[in-house]
PDB file of C-alpha atoms in Angstrom:
ATOM      1  CA  MET A 959      26.363-198.199  91.295  1.00  0.00           C
ATOM      2  CA  LYS A 960      25.377-200.969  88.910  1.00  0.00           C
ATOM      3  CA  TYR A 961      22.821-200.689  86.128  1.00  0.00           C
ATOM      4  CA  PHE A 962      21.518-203.095  83.516  1.00  0.00           C
ATOM      5  CA  ALA A 963      20.543-201.763  80.090  1.00  0.00           C
ATOM      6  CA  SER A 964      18.556-204.049  77.795  1.00  0.00           C
ATOM      7  CA  VAL A 965      18.450-203.220  74.110  1.00  0.00           C
ATOM      8  CA  GLU A 966      17.437-205.454  71.196  1.00  0.00           C
ATOM      9  CA  GLY A 967      17.399-208.600  73.338  1.00  0.00           C
ATOM     10  CA  ARG A 968      20.841-208.081  74.885  1.00  0.00           C
ATOM     11  CA  THR A 969      21.510-206.877  78.426  1.00  0.00           C
ATOM     12  CA  TYR A 970      24.606-204.857  79.261  1.00  0.00           C
ATOM     13  CA  GLU A 971      25.960-204.524  82.802  1.00  0.00           C
ATOM     14  CA  ILE A 972      27.066-200.956  83.443  1.00  0.00           C
ATOM     15  CA  ALA A 973      29.014-200.052  86.577  1.00  0.00           C
ATOM     16  CA  ILE A 974      29.756-196.478  87.620  1.00  0.00           C
ATOM     17  CA  ASP A 975      32.137-195.970  90.526  1.00  0.00           C
ATOM     18  CA  HIS A 976      32.231-192.974  92.883  1.00  0.00           C
ATOM     19  CA  HIS A 977      34.861-191.290  90.647  1.00  0.00           C
ATOM     20  CA  GLY A 978      32.606-191.505  87.585  1.00  0.00           C
ATOM     21  CA  GLN A 979      34.587-194.328  85.951  1.00  0.00           C
ATOM     22  CA  ILE A 980      32.375-196.507  83.768  1.00  0.00           C
ATOM     23  CA  THR A 981      32.671-200.177  82.855  1.00  0.00           C
ATOM     24  CA  VAL A 982      30.380-201.921  80.390  1.00  0.00           C
ATOM     25  CA  ASP A 983      30.364-205.711  80.712  1.00  0.00           C
ATOM     26  CA  GLY A 984      33.662-205.448  82.593  1.00  0.00           C
ATOM     27  CA  VAL A 985      35.399-203.243  79.994  1.00  0.00           C
ATOM     28  CA  ALA A 986      36.474-199.779  81.209  1.00  0.00           C
ATOM     29  CA  MET A 987      35.323-196.892  79.026  1.00  0.00           C
ATOM     30  CA  ALA A 988      35.856-193.160  79.054  1.00  0.00           C
ATOM     31  CA  ALA A 989      32.449-191.500  78.822  1.00  0.00           C
ATOM     32  CA  ASP A 990      30.961-188.044  79.124  1.00  0.00           C
ATOM     33  CA  MET A 991      27.449-186.880  78.281  1.00  0.00           C
ATOM     34  CA  GLN A 992      26.369-183.249  78.157  1.00  0.00           C
ATOM     35  CA  PRO A 993      23.030-181.681  77.212  1.00  0.00           C
ATOM     36  CA  VAL A 994      22.940-179.682  73.992  1.00  0.00           C
ATOM     37  CA  SER A 995      20.303-177.103  73.097  1.00  0.00           C
ATOM     38  CA  GLY A 996      16.847-178.564  73.292  1.00  0.00           C
ATOM     39  CA  ARG A 997      15.224-180.863  75.783  1.00  0.00           C
ATOM     40  CA  HIS A 998      16.274-184.271  74.479  1.00  0.00           C
ATOM     41  CA  LEU A 999      19.554-183.714  72.620  1.00  0.00           C
ATOM     42  CA  TYR A1000      22.859-184.768  74.185  1.00  0.00           C
ATOM     43  CA  SER A1001      26.480-184.957  73.141  1.00  0.00           C
ATOM     44  CA  LEU A1002      27.970-188.305  74.168  1.00  0.00           C
ATOM     45  CA  LEU A1003      31.722-188.794  74.159  1.00  0.00           C
ATOM     46  CA  LEU A1004      32.472-192.506  74.390  1.00  0.00           C
ATOM     47  CA  ASP A1005      36.112-193.624  74.212  1.00  0.00           C
ATOM     48  CA  ASN A1006      37.054-190.436  72.307  1.00  0.00           C
ATOM     49  CA  THR A1007      34.259-190.903  69.763  1.00  0.00           C
ATOM     50  CA  SER A1008      31.565-188.243  69.711  1.00  0.00           C
ATOM     51  CA  HIS A1009      27.903-189.166  69.238  1.00  0.00           C
ATOM     52  CA  GLU A1010      24.806-187.015  69.000  1.00  0.00           C
ATOM     53  CA  VAL A1011      22.092-188.716  71.058  1.00  0.00           C
ATOM     54  CA  VAL A1012      18.375-187.992  71.230  1.00  0.00           C
ATOM     55  CA  LEU A1013      16.952-189.350  74.476  1.00  0.00           C
ATOM     56  CA  ASP A1014      13.228-189.532  75.266  1.00  0.00           C
ATOM     57  CA  THR A1015      12.197-190.803  78.686  1.00  0.00           C
ATOM     58  CA  ASP A1016       9.169-192.916  79.465  1.00  0.00           C
ATOM     59  CA  GLU A1017       6.563-190.805  81.229  1.00  0.00           C
ATOM     60  CA  GLU A1018       4.892-193.840  82.812  1.00  0.00           C
ATOM     61  CA  GLY A1019       7.814-194.662  85.114  1.00  0.00           C
ATOM     62  CA  ARG A1020       8.795-197.964  83.480  1.00  0.00           C
ATOM     63  CA  ASN A1021      12.479-197.011  83.025  1.00  0.00           C
ATOM     64  CA  LEU A1022      12.139-197.219  79.250  1.00  0.00           C
ATOM     65  CA  TYR A1023      14.028-194.823  77.020  1.00  0.00           C
ATOM     66  CA  GLU A1024      13.861-194.110  73.310  1.00  0.00           C
ATOM     67  CA  VAL A1025      17.437-193.509  72.186  1.00  0.00           C
ATOM     68  CA  MET A1026      18.399-192.338  68.714  1.00  0.00           C
ATOM     69  CA  VAL A1027      22.049-192.602  67.672  1.00  0.00           C
ATOM     70  CA  ALA A1028      23.262-192.045  64.095  1.00  0.00           C
ATOM     71  CA  GLY A1029      19.664-191.951  62.877  1.00  0.00           C
ATOM     72  CA  LEU A1030      18.812-195.347  64.366  1.00  0.00           C
ATOM     73  CA  ARG A1031      16.168-195.549  67.107  1.00  0.00           C
ATOM     74  CA  TYR A1032      16.458-198.030  69.986  1.00  0.00           C
ATOM     75  CA  GLN A1033      14.209-198.796  72.925  1.00  0.00           C
ATOM     76  CA  VAL A1034      16.345-199.261  76.045  1.00  0.00           C
ATOM     77  CA  LYS A1035      15.151-200.542  79.407  1.00  0.00           C
ATOM     78  CA  VAL A1036      17.354-199.510  82.326  1.00  0.00           C
ATOM     79  CA  GLN A1037      17.242-201.099  85.780  1.00  0.00           C
ATOM     80  CA  ASP A1038      19.378-200.547  88.842  1.00  0.00           C
ATOM     81  CA  GLU A1039      20.732-203.603  90.647  1.00  0.00           C
ATOM     82  CA  ARG A1040      17.907-203.698  93.205  1.00  0.00           C
ATOM     83  CA  SER A1041      15.106-203.349  90.630  1.00  0.00           C
ATOM     84  CA  ARG A1042      16.647-206.083  88.483  1.00  0.00           C
ATOM     85  CA  ARG A1043      16.904-208.434  91.476  1.00  0.00           C
ATOM     86  CA  LEU A1044      13.232-207.818  92.307  1.00  0.00           C
ATOM     87  CA  ALA A1045      12.165-208.372  88.684  1.00  0.00           C
ATOM     88  CA  LEU A1046      14.125-211.630  88.480  1.00  0.00           C
ATOM     89  CA  ALA A1047      12.612-212.802  91.769  1.00  0.00           C
ATOM     90  CA  ASP A1048       9.138-211.927  90.496  1.00  0.00           C
ATOM     91  CA  ARG A1049       9.705-213.906  87.294  1.00  0.00           C
ATOM     92  CA  SER A1050      10.975-216.931  89.209  1.00  0.00           C
ATOM     93  CA  LEU A1051       7.693-217.081  91.141  1.00  0.00           C
ATOM     94  CA  LYS A1052       5.569-217.561  88.042  1.00  0.00           C
ATOM     95  CA  ALA A1053       4.110-221.026  87.665  1.00  0.00           C
ATOM     96  CA  PRO A1054       1.488-222.298  85.245  1.00  0.00           C
ATOM     97  CA  SER A1055      -0.767-223.964  87.828  1.00  0.00           C
ATOM     98  CA  GLY A1056      -0.935-225.523  91.280  1.00  0.00           C
ATOM     99  CA  GLU A1057       0.035-223.974  94.570  1.00  0.00           C
ATOM    100  CA  LEU A1058       2.425-221.051  94.499  1.00  0.00           C
ATOM    101  CA  ALA A1059       4.318-219.534  97.435  1.00  0.00           C
ATOM    102  CA  ILE A1060       4.865-215.780  97.271  1.00  0.00           C
ATOM    103  CA  LYS A1061       8.140-215.129  99.115  1.00  0.00           C
ATOM    104  CA  ALA A1062       9.852-211.980 100.331  1.00  0.00           C
ATOM    105  CA  PRO A1063      12.386-211.021  97.616  1.00  0.00           C
ATOM    106  CA  ILE A1064      14.316-208.959 100.190  1.00  0.00           C
ATOM    107  CA  PRO A1065      14.179-208.612 103.981  1.00  0.00           C
ATOM    108  CA  GLY A1066      11.919-205.827 105.172  1.00  0.00           C
ATOM    109  CA  LEU A1067       8.825-204.592 106.975  1.00  0.00           C
ATOM    110  CA  VAL A1068       5.312-205.564 105.848  1.00  0.00           C
ATOM    111  CA  VAL A1069       3.511-202.237 105.431  1.00  0.00           C
ATOM    112  CA  SER A1070       0.214-203.688 104.291  1.00  0.00           C
ATOM    113  CA  VAL A1071      -1.433-207.023 103.511  1.00  0.00           C
ATOM    114  CA  LEU A1072      -4.062-206.317 100.863  1.00  0.00           C
ATOM    115  CA  VAL A1073      -5.568-209.820 100.595  1.00  0.00           C
ATOM    116  CA  GLU A1074      -7.348-212.278 102.845  1.00  0.00           C
ATOM    117  CA  LEU A1075      -7.966-216.016 102.934  1.00  0.00           C
ATOM    118  CA  ASN A1076      -9.921-217.416  99.935  1.00  0.00           C
ATOM    119  CA  GLN A1077      -9.924-214.054  98.147  1.00  0.00           C
ATOM    120  CA  GLU A1078      -9.816-214.331  94.341  1.00  0.00           C
ATOM    121  CA  VAL A1079      -6.982-212.280  92.816  1.00  0.00           C
ATOM    122  CA  ALA A1080      -6.113-211.337  89.248  1.00  0.00           C
ATOM    123  CA  GLU A1081      -2.680-211.607  87.679  1.00  0.00           C
ATOM    124  CA  GLY A1082      -0.700-208.475  88.565  1.00  0.00           C
ATOM    125  CA  GLU A1083      -2.885-207.552  91.541  1.00  0.00           C
ATOM    126  CA  THR A1084      -0.938-206.202  94.531  1.00  0.00           C
ATOM    127  CA  LEU A1085      -0.945-208.674  97.431  1.00  0.00           C
ATOM    128  CA  ILE A1086       1.489-207.152  99.926  1.00  0.00           C
ATOM    129  CA  ILE A1087       3.415-203.912 100.279  1.00  0.00           C
ATOM    130  CA  LEU A1088       6.887-204.515 101.673  1.00  0.00           C
ATOM    131  CA  GLU A1089       9.201-201.710 102.817  1.00  0.00           C
ATOM    132  CA  ALA A1090      12.900-202.345 102.336  1.00  0.00           C
ATOM    133  CA  MET A1091      15.799-199.922 102.103  1.00  0.00           C
ATOM    134  CA  LYS A1092      13.342-197.008 102.643  1.00  0.00           C
ATOM    135  CA  MET A1093      11.392-197.976  99.516  1.00  0.00           C
ATOM    136  CA  GLU A1094       7.947-199.545  99.272  1.00  0.00           C
ATOM    137  CA  ASN A1095       7.783-202.613  97.032  1.00  0.00           C
ATOM    138  CA  GLU A1096       4.516-204.044  95.745  1.00  0.00           C
ATOM    139  CA  LEU A1097       4.452-207.835  95.637  1.00  0.00           C
ATOM    140  CA  ARG A1098       1.995-208.794  92.912  1.00  0.00           C
ATOM    141  CA  ALA A1099       0.197-211.990  91.975  1.00  0.00           C
ATOM    142  CA  PRO A1100       2.169-213.688  89.177  1.00  0.00           C
ATOM    143  CA  ARG A1101      -1.066-215.307  87.981  1.00  0.00           C
ATOM    144  CA  ALA A1102      -4.768-215.358  88.789  1.00  0.00           C
ATOM    145  CA  GLY A1103      -5.915-217.571  91.645  1.00  0.00           C
ATOM    146  CA  ALA A1104      -7.282-217.682  95.176  1.00  0.00           C
ATOM    147  CA  ILE A1105      -5.424-216.933  98.397  1.00  0.00           C
ATOM    148  CA  ARG A1106      -4.917-220.245 100.190  1.00  0.00           C
ATOM    149  CA  GLU A1107      -2.865-218.947 103.101  1.00  0.00           C
ATOM    150  CA  VAL A1108      -1.656-215.621 104.520  1.00  0.00           C
ATOM    151  CA  ARG A1109       1.449-216.081 106.684  1.00  0.00           C
ATOM    152  CA  THR A1110       2.215-212.495 107.649  1.00  0.00           C
ATOM    153  CA  GLU A1111       0.557-209.322 108.893  1.00  0.00           C
ATOM    154  CA  SER A1112       1.060-205.568 108.711  1.00  0.00           C
ATOM    155  CA  GLY A1113       4.000-204.455 110.845  1.00  0.00           C
ATOM    156  CA  ALA A1114       5.831-207.804 110.670  1.00  0.00           C
ATOM    157  CA  GLN A1115       9.546-207.990 109.895  1.00  0.00           C
ATOM    158  CA  VAL A1116      10.229-210.623 107.227  1.00  0.00           C
ATOM    159  CA  ALA A1117      13.381-212.380 106.079  1.00  0.00           C
ATOM    160  CA  LEU A1118      14.620-212.974 102.542  1.00  0.00           C
ATOM    161  CA  GLY A1119      12.746-215.944 101.078  1.00  0.00           C
ATOM    162  CA  GLN A1120      10.114-216.071 103.824  1.00  0.00           C
ATOM    163  CA  VAL A1121       6.739-217.287 102.523  1.00  0.00           C
ATOM    164  CA  LEU A1122       4.201-214.476 102.876  1.00  0.00           C
ATOM    165  CA  VAL A1123       1.179-215.708 100.920  1.00  0.00           C
ATOM    166  CA  THR A1124       0.226-218.965  99.223  1.00  0.00           C
ATOM    167  CA  LEU A1125      -1.799-218.816  96.026  1.00  0.00           C
ATOM    168  CA  ARG A1126      -3.782-221.705  94.512  1.00  0.00           C
TER     169      ARG A1126
END
């Protein structure tokens, strides 16, 4: 499984194989993390160096963690490979003005189309719910605008990159 951890403007690629072997940015590391007394305290052994780690999770489901190591506090955002791909696809759709095609970031089944022709939408408003890999994904408006065209319907199978909605 691949994860991406972003801390202080840098993103680290972390891979964990089925044997528990860990690589960080392609470098193999020996790692073990065990809970210590208390809810948020862990003992982290990383390449034979022991660290005491305080880990607070984000209760709003944004995959943000407050991590304290050696008295220094860091905010870390963690994404799995699929979530990162979706976030990158969402960012690539953003445009300052003009017509904008909202495309399927992954192949899947359209569960629900929440907009209709000429409807005004706000930035971040959910347009379509797409089911892929047994997970529902909300496709949101990258900016405010009006729906110019709806090219799909509930129950439709869509391909990667297929235009679903056009925003003006």
